[in-house]
Coordinates of C-alpha atoms in Angstrom, one line a residue:
T1 CA 0.0 0.0 0.0
Y2 CA 1.0 3.6 -0.3
T3 CA 1.1 3.9 3.5
E4 CA 3.6 1.0 3.7
L5 CA 5.6 2.4 0.9
N6 CA 5.8 5.9 2.4
T7 CA 6.7 4.4 5.8
R8 CA 9.6 2.4 4.5
A9 CA 10.8 5.2 2.3
N10 CA 10.8 7.6 5.3
Q11 CA 12.7 5.0 7.4
I12 CA 15.3 4.7 4.7
A13 CA 15.6 8.5 4.4
H14 CA 16.1 8.9 8.1
W15 CA 18.7 6.2 8.1
L16 CA 20.6 7.9 5.3
I17 CA 20.3 11.3 7.1
S18 CA 21.7 9.7 10.2
R19 CA 24.8 8.7 8.2
S20 CA 25.2 12.3 7.0
V21 CA 23.9 11.6 3.5
G22 CA 22.2 14.5 1.9
T23 CA 22.2 16.9 -1.0
E24 CA 24.7 16.6 -3.8
Q25 CA 25.7 13.2 -2.7
L26 CA 24.9 10.1 -4.7
V27 CA 23.6 6.8 -3.4
G28 CA 24.1 3.9 -5.7
V29 CA 21.3 1.3 -6.0
A30 CA 22.1 -2.1 -7.5
L31 CA 18.8 -3.9 -6.9
P32 CA 16.6 -6.1 -9.1
R33 CA 13.0 -5.0 -9.9
R34 CA 11.0 -5.4 -6.7
A35 CA 9.0 -3.3 -4.2
E36 CA 12.0 -2.7 -2.0
Q37 CA 13.8 -1.0 -4.9
L38 CA 11.0 1.6 -5.2
A39 CA 11.1 2.3 -1.4
T40 CA 14.9 2.8 -1.6
I41 CA 14.7 5.2 -4.5
L42 CA 12.0 7.3 -2.7
G43 CA 14.0 7.2 0.5
I44 CA 17.1 8.6 -1.3
A45 CA 15.0 11.4 -2.7
K46 CA 13.4 12.2 0.7
A47 CA 16.9 12.3 2.3
G48 CA 17.9 14.9 -0.4
A49 CA 20.5 12.8 -2.0
G50 CA 20.8 11.8 -5.7
Y51 CA 19.9 8.4 -7.0
L52 CA 22.5 6.5 -9.0
P53 CA 20.9 3.4 -10.7
I54 CA 23.2 0.5 -11.3
D55 CA 21.8 -2.4 -13.4
P56 CA 22.7 -5.6 -11.7
D57 CA 22.9 -7.4 -15.1
Y58 CA 25.7 -5.1 -16.3
P59 CA 29.2 -6.7 -16.6
T60 CA 31.2 -6.3 -13.4
D61 CA 33.8 -4.2 -15.2
R62 CA 31.2 -1.6 -16.3
I63 CA 29.7 -1.4 -12.9
T64 CA 33.1 -0.9 -11.4
Y65 CA 33.9 1.9 -13.8
M66 CA 30.6 3.6 -13.0
L67 CA 31.2 3.4 -9.3
T68 CA 34.7 4.7 -9.6
D69 CA 33.6 7.5 -11.8
A70 CA 30.5 8.6 -9.8
T71 CA 32.0 8.0 -6.3
P72 CA 28.7 7.4 -4.6
T73 CA 28.6 7.9 -0.8
L74 CA 26.9 4.5 -0.4
L75 CA 26.0 1.6 -2.6
L76 CA 22.9 -0.4 -1.6
T77 CA 22.6 -3.8 -3.2
T78 CA 21.6 -7.4 -2.4
R79 CA 23.6 -9.8 -0.3
E80 CA 24.5 -11.8 -3.3
L81 CA 25.8 -8.8 -5.3
A82 CA 27.6 -7.3 -2.3
Q83 CA 30.1 -10.1 -2.6
E84 CA 31.1 -8.8 -6.0
L85 CA 30.8 -5.1 -5.6
P86 CA 33.3 -3.1 -3.6
D87 CA 31.8 -1.5 -0.4
G88 CA 28.2 -2.7 -1.3
L89 CA 25.8 -2.7 1.6
A90 CA 23.2 -5.6 1.5
V91 CA 19.7 -4.3 2.0
E92 CA 18.8 -7.6 3.7
E93 CA 21.2 -6.8 6.5
L94 CA 20.0 -3.2 6.8
A95 CA 16.3 -4.1 7.4
E96 CA 16.6 -4.1 11.2
A97 CA 18.4 -0.8 11.2
W98 CA 15.7 0.7 9.0
D99 CA 13.0 -0.7 11.2
R100 CA 14.3 1.4 14.1
Q101 CA 14.1 4.7 12.2
P102 CA 11.3 7.3 12.5
T103 CA 8.4 6.8 10.1
T104 CA 7.6 10.6 9.7
N105 CA 8.3 12.5 6.5
P106 CA 11.7 14.1 6.8
T107 CA 12.0 17.8 6.4
D108 CA 14.8 20.3 6.0
T109 CA 15.0 20.4 9.8
D110 CA 16.1 16.8 9.7
R111 CA 18.4 17.1 6.7
A112 CA 22.0 18.5 7.0
T113 CA 21.3 21.0 4.2
P114 CA 18.0 22.2 2.7
L115 CA 16.7 20.3 -0.4
T116 CA 16.0 22.6 -3.4
T117 CA 14.8 21.9 -6.9
A118 CA 18.3 22.8 -8.2
N119 CA 19.8 19.8 -6.3
T120 CA 20.6 16.6 -8.2
A121 CA 17.7 14.1 -8.4
Y122 CA 19.6 11.3 -10.2
T123 CA 22.6 10.6 -12.3
I124 CA 22.2 8.1 -15.1
Y125 CA 25.1 6.6 -17.2
T126 CA 24.7 6.3 -21.0
S127 CA 27.0 5.1 -23.7
G128 CA 29.9 7.5 -24.4
S129 CA 31.6 8.2 -27.6
T130 CA 35.0 8.6 -25.9
G131 CA 35.2 4.9 -24.9
H132 CA 33.5 5.0 -21.5
P133 CA 30.0 5.6 -20.3
K134 CA 29.2 9.1 -19.1
G135 CA 27.1 10.2 -16.2
T136 CA 24.3 12.7 -16.8
A137 CA 23.3 14.6 -13.6
V138 CA 19.6 15.7 -13.6
P139 CA 18.2 18.1 -11.1
H140 CA 14.7 18.1 -9.6
T141 CA 13.8 21.2 -11.7
G142 CA 11.4 20.3 -14.4
L143 CA 10.3 16.9 -13.1
A144 CA 7.0 18.3 -11.9
G145 CA 6.3 19.7 -15.4
V146 CA 7.1 16.3 -17.0
T147 CA 4.8 14.6 -14.5
A148 CA 1.9 17.0 -15.2
S149 CA 2.3 16.5 -18.9
L150 CA 2.3 12.7 -18.6
I151 CA -0.8 12.8 -16.4
E152 CA -2.6 15.0 -18.9
C153 CA -1.8 12.9 -21.9
C154 CA -2.2 9.5 -20.3
A155 CA -5.1 10.1 -17.9
T156 CA -3.6 8.1 -15.1
G157 CA -5.4 7.8 -11.8
P158 CA -6.1 5.6 -8.8
G159 CA -7.3 2.8 -11.0
S160 CA -4.3 2.8 -13.3
R161 CA -1.9 -0.1 -13.4
V162 CA 1.5 1.0 -14.8
L163 CA 4.1 -1.6 -15.8
Q164 CA 7.6 -1.2 -14.5
L165 CA 9.4 -2.7 -17.6
A166 CA 12.5 -0.6 -18.2
S167 CA 16.0 -1.3 -16.8
P168 CA 16.8 1.0 -13.8
S169 CA 19.7 2.4 -15.9
F170 CA 17.3 4.1 -18.3
D171 CA 15.3 7.2 -17.3
V172 CA 12.2 5.5 -18.7
S173 CA 12.1 3.6 -15.4
I174 CA 11.6 7.0 -13.7
I175 CA 8.8 7.9 -16.1
E176 CA 7.1 4.7 -15.1
I177 CA 7.4 5.4 -11.4
L178 CA 6.1 9.0 -11.8
M179 CA 3.2 7.9 -13.9
A180 CA 2.0 5.5 -11.2
I181 CA 2.7 7.2 -7.9
S182 CA 1.8 10.8 -8.9
R183 CA -1.9 9.9 -9.2
G184 CA -2.2 7.0 -6.8
G185 CA -2.0 4.3 -9.4
A186 CA -0.5 0.9 -8.9
L187 CA 3.1 0.2 -10.2
V188 CA 3.1 -3.4 -11.5
V189 CA 6.6 -4.8 -10.7
P190 CA 7.2 -8.1 -12.6
Q191 CA 9.9 -10.6 -11.7
P192 CA 13.5 -9.4 -12.5
G193 CA 14.9 -10.1 -15.9
R194 CA 14.2 -9.2 -19.5
L195 CA 10.6 -9.2 -20.7
A196 CA 9.6 -9.5 -24.4
G197 CA 7.5 -11.7 -26.6
D198 CA 5.2 -14.2 -24.9
E199 CA 6.5 -13.4 -21.4
L200 CA 5.7 -9.7 -21.9
A201 CA 2.3 -10.5 -23.3
R202 CA 1.5 -12.8 -20.4
V203 CA 2.5 -10.1 -17.8
L204 CA 0.4 -7.5 -19.5
A205 CA -2.6 -9.8 -19.4
D206 CA -2.2 -11.5 -16.1
R207 CA -1.5 -8.3 -14.2
R208 CA -4.2 -6.3 -16.1
V209 CA -1.8 -3.5 -17.0
T210 CA -3.5 -0.3 -18.2
H211 CA -0.4 1.8 -19.1
A212 CA 2.9 0.6 -20.4
F213 CA 6.0 2.1 -21.9
I214 CA 7.0 -0.5 -24.6
P215 CA 9.7 0.1 -27.3
P216 CA 8.2 -0.5 -30.8
S217 CA 10.5 -3.5 -31.3
A218 CA 9.2 -5.1 -28.1
L219 CA 5.6 -4.5 -29.3
A220 CA 6.4 -6.2 -32.6
S221 CA 7.9 -9.2 -30.7
M222 CA 4.6 -10.2 -29.1
P223 CA 2.5 -13.0 -30.6
E224 CA -0.1 -12.4 -33.2
G225 CA -3.4 -11.6 -31.6
T226 CA -1.9 -10.1 -28.4
A227 CA -3.0 -6.5 -29.2
A228 CA -6.6 -7.4 -29.6
S229 CA -6.7 -9.6 -26.5
L230 CA -5.3 -7.0 -24.0
C231 CA -8.6 -5.3 -23.2
D232 CA -7.2 -3.5 -20.1
L233 CA -4.2 -1.9 -21.9
H234 CA -5.6 1.4 -23.1
T235 CA -2.4 3.5 -23.3
V236 CA 0.9 2.5 -24.8
L237 CA 3.9 4.9 -24.7
V238 CA 6.6 4.3 -27.3
A239 CA 10.0 5.9 -27.6
G240 CA 13.7 5.2 -28.0
E241 CA 13.4 4.2 -31.7
A242 CA 11.3 5.0 -34.7
C243 CA 7.8 3.5 -34.5
P244 CA 6.9 1.8 -37.8
P245 CA 3.4 2.7 -39.2
E246 CA 2.5 -1.0 -39.3
V247 CA 3.2 -1.4 -35.6
V248 CA 0.9 1.6 -34.9
E249 CA -1.8 0.2 -37.2
H250 CA -1.7 -3.1 -35.4
W251 CA -1.7 -1.8 -31.8
S252 CA -3.8 1.4 -32.0
P253 CA -7.3 -0.1 -32.3
G254 CA -9.0 0.3 -28.9
R255 CA -6.2 2.2 -27.3
Q256 CA -4.0 5.3 -27.7
I257 CA -0.4 5.0 -28.9
I258 CA 1.6 8.0 -27.7
N259 CA 5.2 8.8 -28.8
L260 CA 7.5 10.4 -26.2
Y261 CA 10.6 12.2 -27.3
G262 CA 13.6 13.0 -25.1
T263 CA 17.1 12.2 -24.2
T264 CA 18.7 11.4 -20.9
E265 CA 19.9 15.0 -20.9
T266 CA 16.4 16.4 -21.4
F267 CA 14.2 13.6 -19.9
V268 CA 10.9 14.1 -21.8
S269 CA 10.8 17.2 -24.0
S270 CA 7.9 16.4 -26.4
I271 CA 4.7 14.3 -26.5
S272 CA 2.9 13.4 -29.6
S273 CA -0.8 13.3 -30.2
P274 CA -2.2 9.8 -30.4
L275 CA -0.5 8.1 -33.3
S276 CA -2.1 6.8 -36.4
D277 CA -0.5 4.6 -39.1
R278 CA -0.3 7.6 -41.4
H279 CA 0.8 10.1 -38.8
V280 CA 3.9 9.1 -36.7
T281 CA 5.6 12.1 -35.1
I282 CA 7.6 12.9 -32.0
G283 CA 5.1 15.5 -31.0
R284 CA 5.0 19.0 -29.5
P285 CA 7.1 20.5 -26.6
I286 CA 5.7 19.8 -23.1
I287 CA 5.1 22.5 -20.5
H288 CA 8.1 24.7 -19.7
T289 CA 10.1 23.4 -22.7
Q290 CA 11.2 25.1 -25.9
L291 CA 12.3 23.2 -28.9
Y292 CA 14.2 24.9 -31.7
V293 CA 15.0 23.5 -35.2
L294 CA 18.2 25.3 -36.2
D295 CA 20.6 25.4 -39.1
E296 CA 24.4 25.2 -38.9
Y297 CA 24.4 29.0 -38.0
L298 CA 22.0 28.5 -35.1
Q299 CA 19.2 30.2 -37.1
L300 CA 15.6 29.0 -36.9
V301 CA 14.5 27.1 -40.1
P302 CA 10.9 27.3 -41.4
P303 CA 8.5 24.4 -41.2
G304 CA 9.2 21.6 -43.6
I305 CA 12.9 22.3 -43.6
A306 CA 15.3 19.9 -41.9
G307 CA 17.5 21.1 -39.1
E308 CA 19.1 20.0 -35.8
L309 CA 16.9 19.9 -32.8
Y310 CA 17.9 22.0 -29.7
N311 CA 16.1 21.7 -26.4
A312 CA 15.7 24.5 -23.8
G313 CA 13.7 25.1 -20.7
T314 CA 13.5 23.7 -17.2
V315 CA 13.6 20.0 -18.1
M316 CA 17.4 19.8 -18.7
A317 CA 20.3 18.1 -17.1
R318 CA 22.9 20.0 -15.2
G319 CA 25.6 18.4 -17.4
Y320 CA 27.9 15.4 -17.5
L321 CA 29.5 14.3 -14.3
D322 CA 33.0 15.7 -14.0
R323 CA 33.2 16.3 -17.8
P324 CA 33.2 20.1 -18.2
G325 CA 34.5 20.0 -21.7
L326 CA 31.8 17.6 -23.0
T327 CA 29.2 19.6 -21.0
S328 CA 30.1 22.9 -22.7
E329 CA 30.1 21.2 -26.1
R330 CA 26.6 19.8 -25.8
F331 CA 25.0 22.4 -23.5
V332 CA 25.4 25.8 -25.3
A333 CA 24.1 29.3 -24.7
D334 CA 20.5 29.8 -25.7
P335 CA 20.4 32.8 -28.1
F336 CA 16.6 32.9 -27.8
G337 CA 16.5 32.9 -24.0
E338 CA 17.5 35.1 -21.1
P339 CA 21.2 35.8 -20.4
G340 CA 22.8 32.7 -18.9
E341 CA 20.2 30.2 -20.1
R342 CA 21.3 27.2 -22.0
M343 CA 20.0 24.8 -24.6
Y344 CA 21.0 21.2 -25.3
R345 CA 22.2 20.2 -28.7
T346 CA 20.5 16.8 -29.3
G347 CA 22.2 15.8 -32.6
D348 CA 18.8 14.7 -33.9
L349 CA 17.7 15.8 -37.4
V350 CA 14.0 16.9 -37.5
R351 CA 11.5 19.2 -39.1
W352 CA 8.2 20.8 -38.2
N353 CA 5.2 19.5 -40.1
Q354 CA 2.1 21.5 -41.1
D355 CA 0.3 20.4 -37.9
G356 CA 3.0 21.9 -35.6
E357 CA 4.5 18.6 -34.6
L358 CA 8.1 17.4 -35.1
E359 CA 9.1 14.6 -37.4
Y360 CA 12.3 12.7 -36.7
L361 CA 14.6 12.3 -39.8
G362 CA 17.8 10.8 -38.4
R363 CA 21.1 11.8 -36.7
T364 CA 23.8 14.3 -37.4
D365 CA 26.4 12.1 -35.9
D366 CA 27.1 8.3 -35.5
Q367 CA 24.9 7.7 -32.5
V368 CA 22.4 4.9 -33.1
K369 CA 19.3 3.5 -31.3
I370 CA 18.7 -0.2 -31.6
R371 CA 15.7 -1.9 -29.9
G372 CA 15.3 1.3 -27.8
F373 CA 18.9 1.4 -26.6
R374 CA 21.0 4.5 -27.2
I375 CA 24.4 3.5 -28.3
E376 CA 27.6 5.4 -29.1
P377 CA 29.6 3.2 -31.6
G378 CA 32.7 5.1 -30.5
E379 CA 32.5 3.4 -27.1
I380 CA 32.5 -0.1 -28.7
Q381 CA 35.3 0.9 -31.1
A382 CA 37.4 2.0 -28.2
A383 CA 36.8 -1.3 -26.4
L384 CA 37.8 -3.2 -29.6
T385 CA 41.0 -1.3 -30.2
Q386 CA 42.1 -1.8 -26.7
L387 CA 42.2 -5.6 -27.3
P388 CA 45.6 -7.1 -28.3
G389 CA 46.1 -7.6 -32.0
I390 CA 43.4 -5.2 -33.3
A391 CA 44.7 -2.1 -35.2
Q392 CA 41.5 -0.5 -36.3
A393 CA 37.8 -0.9 -35.6
V394 CA 34.6 0.6 -37.0
V395 CA 31.1 -0.1 -35.6
I396 CA 27.9 0.6 -37.6
A397 CA 24.3 -0.2 -37.4
R398 CA 23.0 -2.2 -40.5
E399 CA 19.5 -3.1 -41.5
D400 CA 20.2 -5.8 -44.1
Q401 CA 16.7 -7.2 -43.6
P402 CA 13.7 -4.8 -43.1
G403 CA 13.0 -4.2 -39.5
D404 CA 16.1 -6.0 -38.2
T405 CA 18.8 -3.5 -37.3
R406 CA 22.0 -5.0 -35.9
L407 CA 25.3 -3.7 -34.7
V408 CA 28.2 -4.9 -36.8
A409 CA 31.9 -4.4 -36.0
Y410 CA 34.6 -4.3 -38.6
V411 CA 38.2 -4.9 -37.4
V412 CA 41.6 -4.8 -39.0
P413 CA 44.2 -7.1 -37.3
E414 CA 47.7 -5.9 -36.6
T415 CA 50.4 -7.3 -38.8
D416 CA 51.1 -11.0 -38.2
H417 CA 48.0 -11.3 -36.0
S418 CA 44.7 -13.1 -36.6
V419 CA 41.4 -12.3 -35.0
S420 CA 39.2 -14.9 -33.2
T421 CA 35.7 -13.3 -33.4
A422 CA 34.5 -15.6 -30.6
E423 CA 37.3 -14.4 -28.3
V424 CA 36.7 -10.8 -29.2
R425 CA 33.0 -11.1 -28.4
D426 CA 33.8 -12.8 -25.1
H427 CA 36.1 -9.9 -24.2
L428 CA 33.4 -7.3 -25.1
R429 CA 30.8 -9.1 -23.0
Q430 CA 33.1 -8.6 -19.9
Q431 CA 33.0 -4.8 -20.5
L432 CA 29.7 -3.9 -22.3
P433 CA 26.0 -4.5 -21.7
D434 CA 24.7 -7.3 -24.0
Y435 CA 22.8 -4.8 -26.2
M436 CA 26.2 -3.2 -27.1
V437 CA 27.9 -6.4 -28.1
P438 CA 27.9 -6.5 -32.0
A439 CA 25.8 -9.2 -33.6
A440 CA 28.7 -9.8 -36.0
I441 CA 32.4 -9.1 -36.1
V442 CA 34.0 -9.0 -39.5
A443 CA 37.7 -9.1 -40.0
L444 CA 39.1 -7.1 -42.9
D445 CA 42.6 -6.8 -44.4
R446 CA 42.0 -3.0 -44.6
M447 CA 39.2 -0.5 -44.1
P448 CA 37.7 0.9 -47.3
V449 CA 38.3 4.6 -47.6
T450 CA 36.8 7.5 -49.6
P451 CA 39.0 9.6 -51.9
N452 CA 39.6 12.1 -49.0
G453 CA 40.9 9.3 -46.8
K454 CA 37.9 8.7 -44.5
T455 CA 36.4 5.3 -43.8
D456 CA 33.9 4.5 -46.5
R457 CA 31.1 3.1 -44.4
G458 CA 29.0 2.5 -47.4
A459 CA 31.6 0.1 -48.8
L460 CA 31.8 -2.1 -45.7
P461 CA 30.5 -5.5 -46.6
A462 CA 27.4 -7.1 -45.2
P463 CA 28.2 -9.8 -42.6
V464 CA 27.6 -13.4 -43.4
Y465 CA 26.2 -15.3 -40.5
T466 CA 27.3 -18.9 -40.7
A467 CA 27.8 -21.7 -38.3
A468 CA 31.3 -22.7 -37.5
G469 CA 31.2 -25.6 -39.9
Y470 CA 32.5 -28.0 -37.4
G471 CA 31.6 -29.3 -34.0
R472 CA 29.3 -32.1 -32.9
G473 CA 25.8 -32.6 -34.1
A474 CA 22.7 -33.3 -32.1
R475 CA 22.8 -36.5 -30.1
T476 CA 19.3 -36.8 -28.7
P477 CA 15.8 -36.1 -30.1
Q478 CA 15.6 -33.1 -27.9
E479 CA 18.9 -31.7 -29.2
Q480 CA 17.7 -32.3 -32.7
I481 CA 14.6 -30.3 -32.1
L482 CA 16.6 -27.5 -30.5
T483 CA 19.1 -27.5 -33.3
A484 CA 16.3 -27.1 -35.9
A485 CA 14.7 -24.3 -33.9
F486 CA 18.0 -22.4 -33.6
A487 CA 18.7 -22.7 -37.3
E488 CA 15.2 -21.7 -38.3
I489 CA 15.2 -18.5 -36.1
L490 CA 18.7 -17.5 -37.2
G491 CA 17.9 -18.2 -40.9
L492 CA 20.8 -20.7 -41.2
P493 CA 20.7 -24.1 -43.0
N494 CA 22.2 -25.9 -40.0
I495 CA 24.2 -25.3 -36.8
A496 CA 26.3 -27.4 -34.5
A497 CA 25.2 -28.2 -30.9
D498 CA 27.9 -26.0 -29.5
D499 CA 27.4 -23.0 -31.7
N500 CA 26.4 -19.9 -29.7
F501 CA 23.1 -18.3 -30.6
F502 CA 24.4 -14.8 -30.1
D503 CA 27.6 -15.4 -32.0
L504 CA 25.4 -16.3 -35.0
G505 CA 23.6 -13.0 -35.0
G506 CA 21.0 -13.7 -32.3
H507 CA 19.7 -10.9 -30.1
S508 CA 17.0 -10.5 -27.5
L509 CA 14.1 -10.2 -29.8
L510 CA 15.2 -13.2 -31.9
A511 CA 15.5 -15.0 -28.5
T512 CA 11.8 -14.4 -27.8
R513 CA 11.0 -16.0 -31.2
L514 CA 13.2 -18.9 -30.3
I515 CA 11.3 -19.4 -27.0
S516 CA 8.0 -19.5 -29.0
R517 CA 9.4 -22.1 -31.4
I518 CA 10.6 -24.2 -28.4
R519 CA 7.2 -23.9 -26.8
T520 CA 5.5 -25.2 -29.9
A521 CA 8.0 -28.0 -30.5
L522 CA 8.6 -29.2 -26.9
G523 CA 5.5 -28.0 -25.1
V524 CA 7.5 -26.3 -22.3
E525 CA 7.7 -22.6 -21.2
I526 CA 11.2 -21.3 -20.6
P527 CA 12.1 -17.8 -19.5
L528 CA 14.0 -15.4 -21.8
R529 CA 17.0 -15.3 -19.5
A530 CA 17.5 -19.0 -20.1
I531 CA 18.7 -18.2 -23.7
F532 CA 21.3 -15.7 -22.4
E533 CA 22.5 -18.1 -19.7
A534 CA 22.5 -21.2 -21.9
P535 CA 23.0 -19.9 -25.5
T536 CA 24.0 -23.2 -27.2
V537 CA 21.9 -26.3 -27.9
T538 CA 24.1 -28.4 -25.6
Q539 CA 23.7 -25.9 -22.7
L540 CA 20.0 -25.4 -23.2
A541 CA 19.3 -29.1 -23.5
R542 CA 21.2 -29.6 -20.2
R543 CA 19.3 -26.8 -18.6
L544 CA 15.9 -28.3 -19.7
A545 CA 17.0 -31.6 -18.2
D546 CA 18.2 -30.1 -15.0
H547 CA 15.1 -28.0 -14.4
A548 CA 12.5 -30.4 -15.9
G549 CA 10.5 -30.3 -12.7
E550 CA 10.5 -26.5 -12.5
L551 CA 9.4 -25.8 -16.1
R552 CA 5.8 -24.9 -16.7
P553 CA 4.0 -26.8 -19.5
A554 CA 3.0 -24.5 -22.4

């Protein structure tokens, strides 16, 4: 209940205050999705500190970098993760200490320093073009305006049931929380782990979700007939990637599909009118936000003309944590505002349409978004060139099949070196989230170049996804069925039992299709995480055997 949530959040806040934690200090939170995570986030806010979300599924190296860079005052995590993370405090062991704290709402009288809207609310790390993720510090200023705009467009209230789907390391998770608790709705918190395809459809139905923020690619991953069967789901928010008209056409009957636009640096800056299959835009600016479409001379361009989008107003990050140079490059003086006001250079290419809404046209730089994830290829390239034996690396997003955009890395080995793509991918998995590990790694003798000496990205060859060509075949009827399912989903003639699903071009959405195929063929229901934890036929067959009693019949 809200009473229980507020009581626990207050106790956590008073405990933090008793440890001299307050404004302009960060508290790291590495917790899986669950009710206690929400109480912890609210407790940090009530204490006046800033929330630093850490996705427990991230590689240890990346988590360690984020903690070293952000230097949080405390890190709250689980007992299991505390064994791996330096200085992590297990919430299970803090429960008794929290129980002894006051249950009253803390005020500035309790806090060491007063809490103002200018103080940091949270810091979120995103992919960085310089080779490491960067922390974006966002103040409380503007959050109320975003919340008011969301309430107005989504009509949330006490009867609303909002799904908590996003990873805590994405600001969408904060949108989900605000949508629910700002109007007394219920926040539906599913079990930890990735949700897509059949699993997502089941959660939406079983938990009677009314509002959900779902990337277009995840909408498209759900089984045929799901859209029509979800009678309670009347508002779907999309963002993070272009929403194809056919997805809107399929999902819009009986509900509103609303496109949110924003970056981590600007949270939510525009909201579209309900989408139709012929009218997919990123909308109009929300309250207290100004959006400018400018040319290279920072002059306003007329409607219908493409330009770069700049964001101004109260909904804006303070900047990048301890990176003044990058902050000054992206947060520039607002020539249309008052002296001292800033605007954020988004790098997005847009234009105003005749209805006064913005249409997204692309990027002015190399940043890409794949399945809703914002990715700087430069960070992946830096990780590649740090590996022994790699002289050059280029990473691009390719859409060789309609609707299937994948990251592809091209590498040039150093002289007298060869590249094992499997070893390279294993190294990358130790540093990068799985959505940033390229679907294919292509070794080249040299990079193609244009006449002026730059890499000719248009001449980079399409990857060929093939099985290793060696390795054992299936030994049991179950392995034969799994091998056929892997090959069918990956579009390959055959694979070996020890071939890795992700090394052959698999990704999270293809994994959801694989689960559906396995359900049909074997009559068992397996979670999405099983494919990530057991990505070969051999491993998955062993997992099915070891957990036979735990699997739910389809």
